[in-house]
mmCIF file of C-alpha atoms in Angstrom:
data_model
loop_
_atom_site.group_PDB
_atom_site.id
_atom_site.type_symbol
_atom_site.label_atom_id
_atom_site.label_comp_id
_atom_site.label_asym_id
_atom_site.label_seq_id
_atom_site.Cartn_x
_atom_site.Cartn_y
_atom_site.Cartn_z
ATOM 1 C CA MET A 1364 22.927 -12.452 63.959
ATOM 2 C CA ILE A 1365 21.114 -12.297 60.617
ATOM 3 C CA LYS A 1366 18.898 -15.274 59.975
ATOM 4 C CA LYS A 1367 19.205 -17.262 56.751
ATOM 5 C CA THR A 1368 15.544 -16.547 55.993
ATOM 6 C CA HIS A 1369 16.264 -12.817 56.106
ATOM 7 C CA ILE A 1370 19.202 -13.184 53.703
ATOM 8 C CA LYS A 1371 17.083 -15.247 51.341
ATOM 9 C CA PHE A 1372 14.294 -12.673 51.465
ATOM 10 C CA PHE A 1373 16.819 -9.885 50.768
ATOM 11 C CA PHE A 1374 18.076 -11.566 47.611
ATOM 12 C CA ILE A 1375 14.558 -12.235 46.400
ATOM 13 C CA ILE A 1376 13.684 -8.548 46.757
ATOM 14 C CA LEU A 1377 16.977 -7.528 45.104
ATOM 15 C CA SER A 1378 16.358 -9.902 42.196
ATOM 16 C CA PHE A 1379 12.851 -8.509 41.750
ATOM 17 C CA LEU A 1380 14.064 -4.910 41.722
ATOM 18 C CA VAL A 1381 16.817 -5.689 39.209
ATOM 19 C CA SER A 1382 14.407 -7.512 36.917
ATOM 20 C CA CYS A 1383 11.945 -4.612 37.066
ATOM 21 C CA LYS A 1384 14.711 -2.150 36.257
ATOM 22 C CA THR A 1385 15.896 -4.313 33.344
ATOM 23 C CA GLU A 1386 12.362 -4.700 32.025
ATOM 24 C CA LYS A 1387 11.814 -0.948 32.205
ATOM 25 C CA LYS A 1388 15.129 -0.308 30.492
ATOM 26 C CA GLU A 1389 14.376 -2.757 27.681
ATOM 27 C CA ARG A 1390 10.762 -1.779 27.133
ATOM 28 C CA TYR A 1391 10.177 -1.440 23.390
ATOM 29 C CA ASN A 1392 10.012 2.170 22.240
ATOM 30 C CA SER A 1393 8.179 2.070 18.903
ATOM 31 C CA GLN A 1394 8.603 5.779 18.217
ATOM 32 C CA LYS A 1395 12.362 5.582 18.656
ATOM 33 C CA LYS A 1396 12.523 2.455 16.500
ATOM 34 C CA LEU A 1397 10.480 4.118 13.740
ATOM 35 C CA GLU A 1398 12.743 7.166 13.771
ATOM 36 C CA ASN A 1399 15.683 4.828 13.336
ATOM 37 C CA ARG A 1400 13.997 3.190 10.342
ATOM 38 C CA TYR A 1401 13.272 6.607 8.813
ATOM 39 C CA THR A 1402 16.980 7.405 9.093
ATOM 40 C CA LYS A 1403 17.919 4.145 7.354
ATOM 41 C CA LEU A 1404 15.518 4.988 4.549
ATOM 42 C CA LEU A 1405 16.785 8.542 4.167
ATOM 43 C CA LEU A 1406 20.425 7.423 4.052
ATOM 44 C CA TYR A 1407 19.881 5.110 1.093
ATOM 45 C CA LYS A 1408 22.203 6.127 -1.750
ATOM 46 C CA VAL A 1409 20.544 8.383 -4.348
ATOM 47 C CA ASP A 1410 20.519 6.512 -7.664
ATOM 48 C CA SER A 1411 18.171 7.172 -10.585
ATOM 49 C CA LEU A 1412 18.425 3.536 -11.695
ATOM 50 C CA ALA A 1413 18.050 1.821 -8.334
ATOM 51 C CA PHE A 1414 14.723 2.486 -6.646
ATOM 52 C CA PRO A 1415 14.510 0.141 -3.641
ATOM 53 C CA ARG A 1416 11.543 -2.193 -4.024
ATOM 54 C CA SER A 1417 11.981 -4.984 -1.468
ATOM 55 C CA TYR A 1418 14.466 -6.958 0.584
ATOM 56 C CA ASN A 1419 15.198 -10.667 0.333
ATOM 57 C CA PRO A 1420 16.085 -11.836 3.858
ATOM 58 C CA LYS A 1421 17.456 -15.186 2.666
ATOM 59 C CA GLU A 1422 19.824 -13.690 0.096
ATOM 60 C CA LYS A 1423 20.316 -10.534 2.167
ATOM 61 C CA LYS A 1424 19.811 -8.426 -0.950
ATOM 62 C CA ILE A 1425 17.816 -5.281 -1.730
ATOM 63 C CA LYS A 1426 15.798 -5.608 -4.916
ATOM 64 C CA LYS A 1427 16.476 -2.442 -6.927
ATOM 65 C CA VAL A 1428 14.381 -1.380 -9.920
ATOM 66 C CA PRO A 1429 14.364 1.386 -12.572
ATOM 67 C CA SER A 1430 11.683 4.063 -12.780
ATOM 68 C CA LYS A 1431 9.604 2.014 -15.225
ATOM 69 C CA ASP A 1432 8.833 -0.511 -12.470
ATOM 70 C CA TRP A 1433 5.322 -0.091 -11.053
ATOM 71 C CA THR A 1434 6.703 0.396 -7.535
ATOM 72 C CA SER A 1435 9.168 3.212 -8.294
ATOM 73 C CA GLY A 1436 6.948 6.059 -7.097
ATOM 74 C CA PHE A 1437 6.495 4.637 -3.620
ATOM 75 C CA PHE A 1438 10.025 5.370 -2.435
ATOM 76 C CA ALA A 1439 9.846 9.066 -3.286
ATOM 77 C CA GLY A 1440 6.357 9.056 -1.771
ATOM 78 C CA ASN A 1441 7.733 7.566 1.439
ATOM 79 C CA ILE A 1442 10.308 10.340 1.719
ATOM 80 C CA TRP A 1443 7.639 12.994 1.132
ATOM 81 C CA GLN A 1444 5.538 11.446 3.908
ATOM 82 C CA ILE A 1445 8.504 11.251 6.267
ATOM 83 C CA TYR A 1446 9.126 14.926 5.511
ATOM 84 C CA GLN A 1447 5.510 15.608 6.490
ATOM 85 C CA ILE A 1448 6.222 13.858 9.802
ATOM 86 C CA THR A 1449 9.618 15.442 10.531
ATOM 87 C CA GLY A 1450 9.371 18.848 8.854
ATOM 88 C CA ASN A 1451 13.098 18.591 8.132
ATOM 89 C CA PRO A 1452 14.026 20.649 5.004
ATOM 90 C CA LYS A 1453 16.742 18.106 4.147
ATOM 91 C CA ASP A 1454 14.078 15.411 3.833
ATOM 92 C CA LYS A 1455 12.192 17.629 1.404
ATOM 93 C CA GLU A 1456 15.319 18.142 -0.704
ATOM 94 C CA LEU A 1457 15.867 14.397 -0.835
ATOM 95 C CA ALA A 1458 12.259 13.754 -1.826
ATOM 96 C CA GLN A 1459 12.605 16.243 -4.666
ATOM 97 C CA LYS A 1460 15.694 14.437 -5.978
ATOM 98 C CA TRP A 1461 14.019 11.030 -6.062
ATOM 99 C CA THR A 1462 10.815 12.453 -7.528
ATOM 100 C CA ALA A 1463 12.672 14.064 -10.428
ATOM 101 C CA PHE A 1464 13.951 10.651 -11.552
ATOM 102 C CA ILE A 1465 10.396 9.551 -12.360
ATOM 103 C CA GLU A 1466 9.501 12.390 -14.728
ATOM 104 C CA LYS A 1467 10.327 10.420 -17.889
ATOM 105 C CA GLU A 1468 7.596 7.924 -17.008
ATOM 106 C CA LYS A 1469 5.007 10.477 -18.109
ATOM 107 C CA TYR A 1470 5.603 9.188 -21.653
ATOM 108 C CA ASN A 1471 5.538 5.470 -20.807
ATOM 109 C CA ASP A 1472 2.388 4.101 -22.442
ATOM 110 C CA LYS A 1473 3.368 0.459 -21.873
ATOM 111 C CA THR A 1474 1.829 0.369 -18.435
ATOM 112 C CA HIS A 1475 -1.332 1.297 -16.542
ATOM 113 C CA ASP A 1476 0.625 2.067 -13.373
ATOM 114 C CA MET A 1477 0.832 5.842 -13.874
ATOM 115 C CA GLY A 1478 -0.898 6.531 -10.582
ATOM 116 C CA PHE A 1479 1.434 4.341 -8.551
ATOM 117 C CA LYS A 1480 4.515 5.797 -10.232
ATOM 118 C CA VAL A 1481 3.659 9.419 -10.944
ATOM 119 C CA TYR A 1482 0.903 10.366 -8.522
ATOM 120 C CA ASN A 1483 2.525 8.731 -5.492
ATOM 121 C CA SER A 1484 5.639 10.799 -6.199
ATOM 122 C CA PHE A 1485 4.641 14.017 -7.994
ATOM 123 C CA GLY A 1486 1.219 14.012 -6.355
ATOM 124 C CA GLN A 1487 2.876 13.912 -2.945
ATOM 125 C CA ALA A 1488 5.296 16.618 -4.082
ATOM 126 C CA LEU A 1489 2.420 18.846 -5.151
ATOM 127 C CA LYS A 1490 1.074 18.834 -1.586
ATOM 128 C CA HIS A 1491 4.203 20.699 -0.513
ATOM 129 C CA ASN A 1492 5.023 22.705 -3.654
ATOM 130 C CA ASN A 1493 2.459 24.532 -5.769
ATOM 131 C CA ASN A 1494 4.707 23.846 -8.732
ATOM 132 C CA GLN A 1495 3.342 24.229 -12.258
ATOM 133 C CA LYS A 1496 5.908 21.765 -13.590
ATOM 134 C CA TYR A 1497 4.569 19.092 -11.238
ATOM 135 C CA LYS A 1498 1.054 19.824 -12.446
ATOM 136 C CA ASP A 1499 2.119 19.561 -16.082
ATOM 137 C CA ILE A 1500 3.767 16.208 -15.430
ATOM 138 C CA ILE A 1501 0.586 14.885 -13.794
ATOM 139 C CA VAL A 1502 -1.559 16.038 -16.718
ATOM 140 C CA LYS A 1503 0.829 14.585 -19.304
ATOM 141 C CA SER A 1504 0.864 11.303 -17.412
ATOM 142 C CA ALA A 1505 -2.932 11.275 -17.425
ATOM 143 C CA GLN A 1506 -2.916 11.778 -21.193
ATOM 144 C CA THR A 1507 -0.551 8.832 -21.573
ATOM 145 C CA LEU A 1508 -2.669 6.644 -19.292
ATOM 146 C CA SER A 1509 -5.809 7.613 -21.211
ATOM 147 C CA SER A 1510 -4.299 6.137 -24.379
ATOM 148 C CA ARG A 1511 -4.870 2.698 -22.863
ATOM 149 C CA PHE A 1512 -8.623 3.263 -22.512
ATOM 150 C CA ASN A 1513 -10.943 1.187 -24.703
ATOM 151 C CA LYS A 1514 -14.450 2.627 -25.165
ATOM 152 C CA THR A 1515 -15.943 -0.729 -26.145
ATOM 153 C CA VAL A 1516 -14.701 -2.415 -22.983
ATOM 154 C CA GLY A 1517 -15.196 0.707 -20.881
ATOM 155 C CA SER A 1518 -11.860 0.195 -19.128
ATOM 156 C CA ILE A 1519 -8.177 1.030 -19.146
ATOM 157 C CA ARG A 1520 -6.041 -1.926 -20.185
ATOM 158 C CA SER A 1521 -3.833 -3.093 -17.330
ATOM 159 C CA TRP A 1522 -1.082 -5.321 -18.702
ATOM 160 C CA ASP A 1523 0.541 -5.997 -22.061
ATOM 161 C CA PHE A 1524 2.196 -9.316 -21.153
ATOM 162 C CA ASN A 1525 0.675 -12.813 -21.485
ATOM 163 C CA LYS A 1526 -0.854 -11.888 -24.832
ATOM 164 C CA ASP A 1527 -1.131 -15.577 -25.646
ATOM 165 C CA LYS A 1528 -3.511 -15.935 -22.696
ATOM 166 C CA TRP A 1529 -5.286 -12.573 -22.301
ATOM 167 C CA ASN A 1530 -6.815 -10.219 -24.848
ATOM 168 C CA PHE A 1531 -7.570 -7.175 -22.679
ATOM 169 C CA PRO A 1532 -6.755 -7.771 -18.990
ATOM 170 C CA VAL A 1533 -8.080 -5.410 -16.327
ATOM 171 C CA ILE A 1534 -6.943 -5.864 -12.733
ATOM 172 C CA ILE A 1535 -8.574 -4.553 -9.566
ATOM 173 C CA ASP A 1536 -5.299 -2.702 -8.810
ATOM 174 C CA ASN A 1537 -6.121 -0.381 -11.710
ATOM 175 C CA MET A 1538 -8.720 1.379 -9.550
ATOM 176 C CA MET A 1539 -5.809 3.009 -7.722
ATOM 177 C CA ASN A 1540 -4.567 4.738 -10.878
ATOM 178 C CA LEU A 1541 -7.837 6.625 -11.288
ATOM 179 C CA GLU A 1542 -6.707 9.158 -8.685
ATOM 180 C CA LEU A 1543 -4.212 10.482 -11.225
ATOM 181 C CA LEU A 1544 -7.017 10.996 -13.762
ATOM 182 C CA PHE A 1545 -9.319 12.705 -11.282
ATOM 183 C CA GLU A 1546 -6.551 15.074 -10.183
ATOM 184 C CA ALA A 1547 -5.486 15.781 -13.768
ATOM 185 C CA SER A 1548 -9.076 16.738 -14.558
ATOM 186 C CA LYS A 1549 -9.070 19.227 -11.674
ATOM 187 C CA ILE A 1550 -5.710 20.680 -12.686
ATOM 188 C CA SER A 1551 -6.469 21.001 -16.401
ATOM 189 C CA ASN A 1552 -10.240 21.527 -16.335
ATOM 190 C CA ASP A 1553 -10.380 18.781 -18.962
ATOM 191 C CA SER A 1554 -13.356 16.556 -18.205
ATOM 192 C CA THR A 1555 -12.032 13.810 -20.499
ATOM 193 C CA PHE A 1556 -9.905 12.396 -17.691
ATOM 194 C CA TYR A 1557 -12.827 12.455 -15.264
ATOM 195 C CA LYS A 1558 -15.116 10.660 -17.718
ATOM 196 C CA ILE A 1559 -12.570 7.921 -18.384
ATOM 197 C CA ALA A 1560 -12.059 7.398 -14.651
ATOM 198 C CA VAL A 1561 -15.800 7.160 -14.008
ATOM 199 C CA THR A 1562 -16.370 4.794 -16.927
ATOM 200 C CA HIS A 1563 -13.555 2.527 -15.729
ATOM 201 C CA ALA A 1564 -14.912 2.569 -12.165
ATOM 202 C CA ASN A 1565 -18.421 1.714 -13.403
ATOM 203 C CA THR A 1566 -17.152 -1.216 -15.479
ATOM 204 C CA THR A 1567 -15.155 -2.524 -12.513
ATOM 205 C CA LEU A 1568 -18.161 -2.112 -10.235
ATOM 206 C CA LYS A 1569 -20.348 -4.058 -12.638
ATOM 207 C CA ASN A 1570 -18.022 -6.968 -13.346
ATOM 208 C CA HIS A 1571 -15.271 -7.428 -10.761
ATOM 209 C CA PHE A 1572 -17.278 -8.353 -7.671
ATOM 210 C CA ARG A 1573 -18.726 -11.622 -6.432
ATOM 211 C CA GLU A 1574 -22.010 -11.976 -4.561
ATOM 212 C CA ASP A 1575 -20.192 -11.802 -1.219
ATOM 213 C CA ASN A 1576 -18.593 -8.484 -2.318
ATOM 214 C CA SER A 1577 -15.093 -9.912 -2.589
ATOM 215 C CA CYS A 1578 -13.397 -9.172 -5.893
ATOM 216 C CA PHE A 1579 -11.623 -11.067 -8.620
ATOM 217 C CA HIS A 1580 -8.072 -10.034 -9.407
ATOM 218 C CA VAL A 1581 -8.097 -10.158 -13.229
ATOM 219 C CA LEU A 1582 -10.925 -9.847 -15.741
ATOM 220 C CA ASP A 1583 -10.060 -10.458 -19.369
ATOM 221 C CA TYR A 1584 -12.263 -8.795 -21.988
ATOM 222 C CA ASN A 1585 -12.749 -9.119 -25.719
ATOM 223 C CA PRO A 1586 -11.679 -5.647 -26.941
ATOM 224 C CA GLU A 1587 -13.822 -6.032 -30.065
ATOM 225 C CA ASN A 1588 -17.173 -6.374 -28.301
ATOM 226 C CA GLY A 1589 -16.489 -5.858 -24.591
ATOM 227 C CA ALA A 1590 -17.510 -9.396 -23.619
ATOM 228 C CA ILE A 1591 -15.896 -10.955 -20.547
ATOM 229 C CA ARG A 1592 -13.622 -13.828 -21.567
ATOM 230 C CA MET A 1593 -12.530 -14.985 -18.112
ATOM 231 C CA LYS A 1594 -12.354 -14.062 -14.436
ATOM 232 C CA VAL A 1595 -9.069 -15.238 -12.941
ATOM 233 C CA THR A 1596 -6.207 -14.426 -10.608
ATOM 234 C CA HIS A 1597 -2.554 -13.713 -11.202
ATOM 235 C CA GLN A 1598 -1.161 -13.037 -7.748
ATOM 236 C CA GLY A 1599 -3.789 -14.712 -5.589
ATOM 237 C CA TYR A 1600 -3.992 -18.374 -4.600
ATOM 238 C CA SER A 1601 -6.687 -19.387 -7.091
ATOM 239 C CA ASN A 1602 -9.227 -17.916 -9.498
ATOM 240 C CA ASN A 1603 -11.934 -18.083 -6.856
ATOM 241 C CA SER A 1604 -9.869 -17.073 -3.851
ATOM 242 C CA SER A 1605 -9.853 -13.669 -2.194
ATOM 243 C CA TRP A 1606 -6.378 -12.212 -2.592
ATOM 244 C CA ALA A 1607 -5.984 -9.903 0.406
ATOM 245 C CA ARG A 1608 -4.283 -6.958 -1.253
ATOM 246 C CA GLY A 1609 -6.796 -7.105 -4.101
ATOM 247 C CA GLN A 1610 -9.585 -6.569 -1.580
ATOM 248 C CA GLY A 1611 -7.574 -3.620 -0.272
ATOM 249 C CA TRP A 1612 -7.249 -2.073 -3.729
ATOM 250 C CA ALA A 1613 -11.023 -2.373 -4.138
ATOM 251 C CA ILE A 1614 -11.838 -0.761 -0.783
ATOM 252 C CA TYR A 1615 -9.335 2.032 -1.275
ATOM 253 C CA GLY A 1616 -10.168 2.558 -4.949
ATOM 254 C CA PHE A 1617 -13.906 2.948 -4.518
ATOM 255 C CA THR A 1618 -13.529 5.087 -1.389
ATOM 256 C CA MET A 1619 -11.254 7.374 -3.419
ATOM 257 C CA ALA A 1620 -13.681 7.363 -6.364
ATOM 258 C CA TYR A 1621 -16.429 8.508 -3.989
ATOM 259 C CA ARG A 1622 -14.188 11.349 -2.813
ATOM 260 C CA TYR A 1623 -14.087 12.810 -6.313
ATOM 261 C CA THR A 1624 -17.575 11.969 -7.568
ATOM 262 C CA LYS A 1625 -19.811 11.725 -4.463
ATOM 263 C CA ASP A 1626 -21.510 8.825 -6.284
ATOM 264 C CA LYS A 1627 -23.078 6.757 -3.516
ATOM 265 C CA LYS A 1628 -22.788 3.475 -5.389
ATOM 266 C CA TYR A 1629 -19.021 3.740 -5.029
ATOM 267 C CA LEU A 1630 -19.364 4.379 -1.307
ATOM 268 C CA GLU A 1631 -21.684 1.387 -0.931
ATOM 269 C CA GLN A 1632 -19.230 -0.908 -2.706
ATOM 270 C CA ALA A 1633 -16.348 0.305 -0.559
ATOM 271 C CA LYS A 1634 -18.424 -0.402 2.557
ATOM 272 C CA ALA A 1635 -19.524 -3.814 1.305
ATOM 273 C CA THR A 1636 -15.999 -5.003 0.494
ATOM 274 C CA ALA A 1637 -14.689 -3.509 3.745
ATOM 275 C CA ASN A 1638 -17.300 -5.523 5.632
ATOM 276 C CA PHE A 1639 -16.270 -8.664 3.737
ATOM 277 C CA PHE A 1640 -12.651 -8.038 4.741
ATOM 278 C CA LEU A 1641 -13.304 -7.148 8.374
ATOM 279 C CA ASN A 1642 -15.730 -9.992 9.053
ATOM 280 C CA HIS A 1643 -13.893 -12.772 7.254
ATOM 281 C CA LYS A 1644 -13.362 -15.837 9.414
ATOM 282 C CA ASN A 1645 -9.725 -16.010 8.316
ATOM 283 C CA LEU A 1646 -8.810 -12.448 9.289
ATOM 284 C CA PRO A 1647 -6.486 -12.827 12.303
ATOM 285 C CA GLU A 1648 -7.426 -11.210 15.580
ATOM 286 C CA ASP A 1649 -4.590 -8.681 15.259
ATOM 287 C CA GLY A 1650 -6.014 -7.417 11.930
ATOM 288 C CA ILE A 1651 -2.932 -8.257 9.865
ATOM 289 C CA PRO A 1652 -4.267 -10.461 7.054
ATOM 290 C CA TYR A 1653 -2.794 -13.544 5.481
ATOM 291 C CA TRP A 1654 -1.723 -12.873 1.893
ATOM 292 C CA ASP A 1655 -4.863 -14.633 0.629
ATOM 293 C CA PHE A 1656 -7.996 -15.329 2.668
ATOM 294 C CA ASP A 1657 -8.231 -18.764 1.047
ATOM 295 C CA ALA A 1658 -4.571 -19.778 1.184
ATOM 296 C CA PRO A 1659 -4.518 -23.513 1.968
ATOM 297 C CA ASN A 1660 -2.229 -23.631 5.007
ATOM 298 C CA ILE A 1661 -3.755 -20.963 7.239
ATOM 299 C CA PRO A 1662 -2.645 -20.275 9.971
ATOM 300 C CA ASN A 1663 0.774 -21.290 8.644
ATOM 301 C CA GLU A 1664 0.727 -18.826 5.751
ATOM 302 C CA PRO A 1665 2.638 -15.553 5.337
ATOM 303 C CA ARG A 1666 0.914 -12.380 6.464
ATOM 304 C CA ASP A 1667 0.655 -9.335 4.212
ATOM 305 C CA VAL A 1668 1.317 -6.095 6.064
ATOM 306 C CA SER A 1669 0.942 -4.203 2.781
ATOM 307 C CA ALA A 1670 -2.636 -5.449 2.334
ATOM 308 C CA GLY A 1671 -3.508 -4.466 5.887
ATOM 309 C CA ALA A 1672 -1.899 -1.052 5.434
ATOM 310 C CA VAL A 1673 -3.847 -0.362 2.224
ATOM 311 C CA VAL A 1674 -7.095 -1.249 4.017
ATOM 312 C CA ALA A 1675 -6.172 0.677 7.173
ATOM 313 C CA SER A 1676 -5.489 3.816 5.153
ATOM 314 C CA ALA A 1677 -8.685 3.437 3.140
ATOM 315 C CA LEU A 1678 -10.797 2.872 6.243
ATOM 316 C CA VAL A 1679 -9.648 6.118 7.845
ATOM 317 C CA GLU A 1680 -11.109 7.913 4.840
ATOM 318 C CA LEU A 1681 -14.177 5.671 4.759
ATOM 319 C CA TYR A 1682 -14.753 6.490 8.423
ATOM 320 C CA GLU A 1683 -14.761 10.189 7.563
ATOM 321 C CA TYR A 1684 -17.648 9.634 5.132
ATOM 322 C CA THR A 1685 -19.651 7.177 7.244
ATOM 323 C CA LYS A 1686 -18.670 7.868 10.882
ATOM 324 C CA ASN A 1687 -18.715 4.104 11.345
ATOM 325 C CA GLU A 1688 -16.382 3.491 14.284
ATOM 326 C CA THR A 1689 -15.760 -0.083 13.125
ATOM 327 C CA TYR A 1690 -13.626 1.230 10.277
ATOM 328 C CA LEU A 1691 -11.588 3.548 12.462
ATOM 329 C CA ASN A 1692 -11.133 0.856 15.092
ATOM 330 C CA TYR A 1693 -9.597 -1.474 12.528
ATOM 331 C CA SER A 1694 -7.133 1.181 11.373
ATOM 332 C CA LYS A 1695 -6.084 1.904 14.947
ATOM 333 C CA LYS A 1696 -5.759 -1.798 15.789
ATOM 334 C CA PHE A 1697 -3.675 -2.466 12.712
ATOM 335 C CA MET A 1698 -1.344 0.429 13.494
ATOM 336 C CA ASN A 1699 -0.976 -0.601 17.128
ATOM 337 C CA ASN A 1700 -0.057 -4.146 16.145
ATOM 338 C CA VAL A 1701 2.467 -3.325 13.411
ATOM 339 C CA GLN A 1702 4.247 -0.724 15.522
ATOM 340 C CA THR A 1703 5.827 -3.516 17.515
ATOM 341 C CA GLU A 1704 9.080 -5.438 17.596
ATOM 342 C CA LYS A 1705 7.559 -8.185 15.450
ATOM 343 C CA TYR A 1706 6.936 -5.877 12.495
ATOM 344 C CA ILE A 1707 9.256 -2.860 12.722
ATOM 345 C CA LEU A 1708 12.591 -3.880 11.246
ATOM 346 C CA PRO A 1709 15.488 -3.965 13.747
ATOM 347 C CA GLU A 1710 17.874 -1.041 13.825
ATOM 348 C CA THR A 1711 20.769 -3.379 13.031
ATOM 349 C CA LEU A 1712 19.353 -4.084 9.563
ATOM 350 C CA ASP A 1713 20.795 -1.473 7.208
ATOM 351 C CA ILE A 1714 18.110 -1.353 4.504
ATOM 352 C CA PRO A 1715 15.730 1.446 3.346
ATOM 353 C CA PHE A 1716 12.510 -0.089 4.651
ATOM 354 C CA ILE A 1717 10.369 0.265 7.759
ATOM 355 C CA LEU A 1718 8.156 -2.794 8.167
ATOM 356 C CA ASP A 1719 8.603 -6.516 7.707
ATOM 357 C CA HIS A 1720 6.138 -9.227 6.640
ATOM 358 C CA SER A 1721 4.534 -7.931 3.456
ATOM 359 C CA SER A 1722 3.828 -10.353 0.618
ATOM 360 C CA GLY A 1723 4.206 -9.673 -3.088
ATOM 361 C CA ASP A 1724 3.606 -12.064 -5.973
ATOM 362 C CA TRP A 1725 2.731 -15.643 -5.081
ATOM 363 C CA SER A 1726 2.543 -16.620 -8.769
ATOM 364 C CA LYS A 1727 6.317 -16.151 -8.923
ATOM 365 C CA ARG A 1728 6.867 -17.095 -5.269
ATOM 366 C CA SER A 1729 8.646 -13.747 -4.973
ATOM 367 C CA GLU A 1730 8.673 -11.127 -2.202
ATOM 368 C CA MET A 1731 6.660 -13.346 0.105
ATOM 369 C CA ASP A 1732 6.914 -12.384 3.781
ATOM 370 C CA ALA A 1733 9.439 -9.587 3.290
ATOM 371 C CA PRO A 1734 9.901 -5.810 3.608
ATOM 372 C CA ILE A 1735 8.283 -4.148 0.556
ATOM 373 C CA VAL A 1736 8.241 -0.449 -0.295
ATOM 374 C CA TYR A 1737 4.475 -0.107 -0.764
ATOM 375 C CA GLY A 1738 3.797 -1.633 2.651
ATOM 376 C CA ASP A 1739 5.762 1.276 4.096
ATOM 377 C CA TYR A 1740 3.939 3.793 1.882
ATOM 378 C CA TYR A 1741 0.444 2.917 3.074
ATOM 379 C CA PHE A 1742 1.635 2.533 6.668
ATOM 380 C CA LEU A 1743 2.943 6.115 6.577
ATOM 381 C CA GLU A 1744 -0.219 7.315 4.863
ATOM 382 C CA THR A 1745 -2.363 5.685 7.545
ATOM 383 C CA LYS A 1746 -0.233 7.294 10.242
ATOM 384 C CA LEU A 1747 -0.703 10.733 8.688
ATOM 385 C CA ARG A 1748 -4.420 10.234 8.076
ATOM 386 C CA LEU A 1749 -5.034 9.192 11.678
ATOM 387 C CA LYS A 1750 -3.058 12.198 12.894
ATOM 388 C CA SER A 1751 -5.152 14.523 10.723
ATOM 389 C CA LEU A 1752 -8.315 13.342 12.504
ATOM 390 C CA LYS A 1753 -7.111 14.696 15.846
#
């Protein structure tokens, strides 16, 4: 006769084995989930007037923008980077289609965002096609961007709006557009682009940083004499706060400027701002920053995956120049923590994005804590840069 204790023990063991099997079956497979997100992105309907920018989870709507929007180049860039991961010729064909829609922006002199739009699309394309047309588009775009340069200020004008408030605004984001100028100089052998990029970088280096090596978002200049009128924010919490993505633009921008110039003062600034970012008391343990280091309700503030991704990508490159393992460790930690169920969008969500929890423009209370196209772009770039180290 079987004792009751034996029956009880049998069911305990059976329950344990079933739970182990279930746990093993349901273990999160980040690679599989990412591949699913890539498919969602690649299946997005081709439309020259509807570049996907972000997703509003409350309204359940994709924000779609035309090519003139500063974010338009990221989507084509994402497809190019996915093609680099998959090697699928169909992905390349799709990337070419989306890239072609941006060509007309080479004439758009109403914006400083030529690098984000043109270089993140045609620059990515050029890595896979030694195409003279692509080169010509990059050079023409650099010429258009150069028209916004003011010798007296020593900078490229960023925005044309808020003319009642600003005379000649220059934002830290503008450092990112210098890559287009540096590349155009190499393609064309015209040093004009290089000189403008260096002058802009030097002016930013001189004026944009605080004593702790954090940076302001916006500096407004007097275009007549180059004097600084004000140091403020537009997307950060306050004029004196440290907007997280702005710190990322600074780290990335000066690391990139060092790549082209080998000017050590750029490298030193990139290191200094990276150290500010990495050692800040309000940087969470997982490395995924709040949208602003000085936001008032930390820890109950939205994170910004896009800011972390920009920094993670930059620090892979900065590691290559410095061999400082601290930088590489951050990039690896960030990637490990975003490639999880919390951040990779679920496969049931049929939208052309990969990651959740980026934050856009707090001044408009828009795109806060949502999937945003540039968060995906720098995530993919970090992934590829880490792979290239191996």
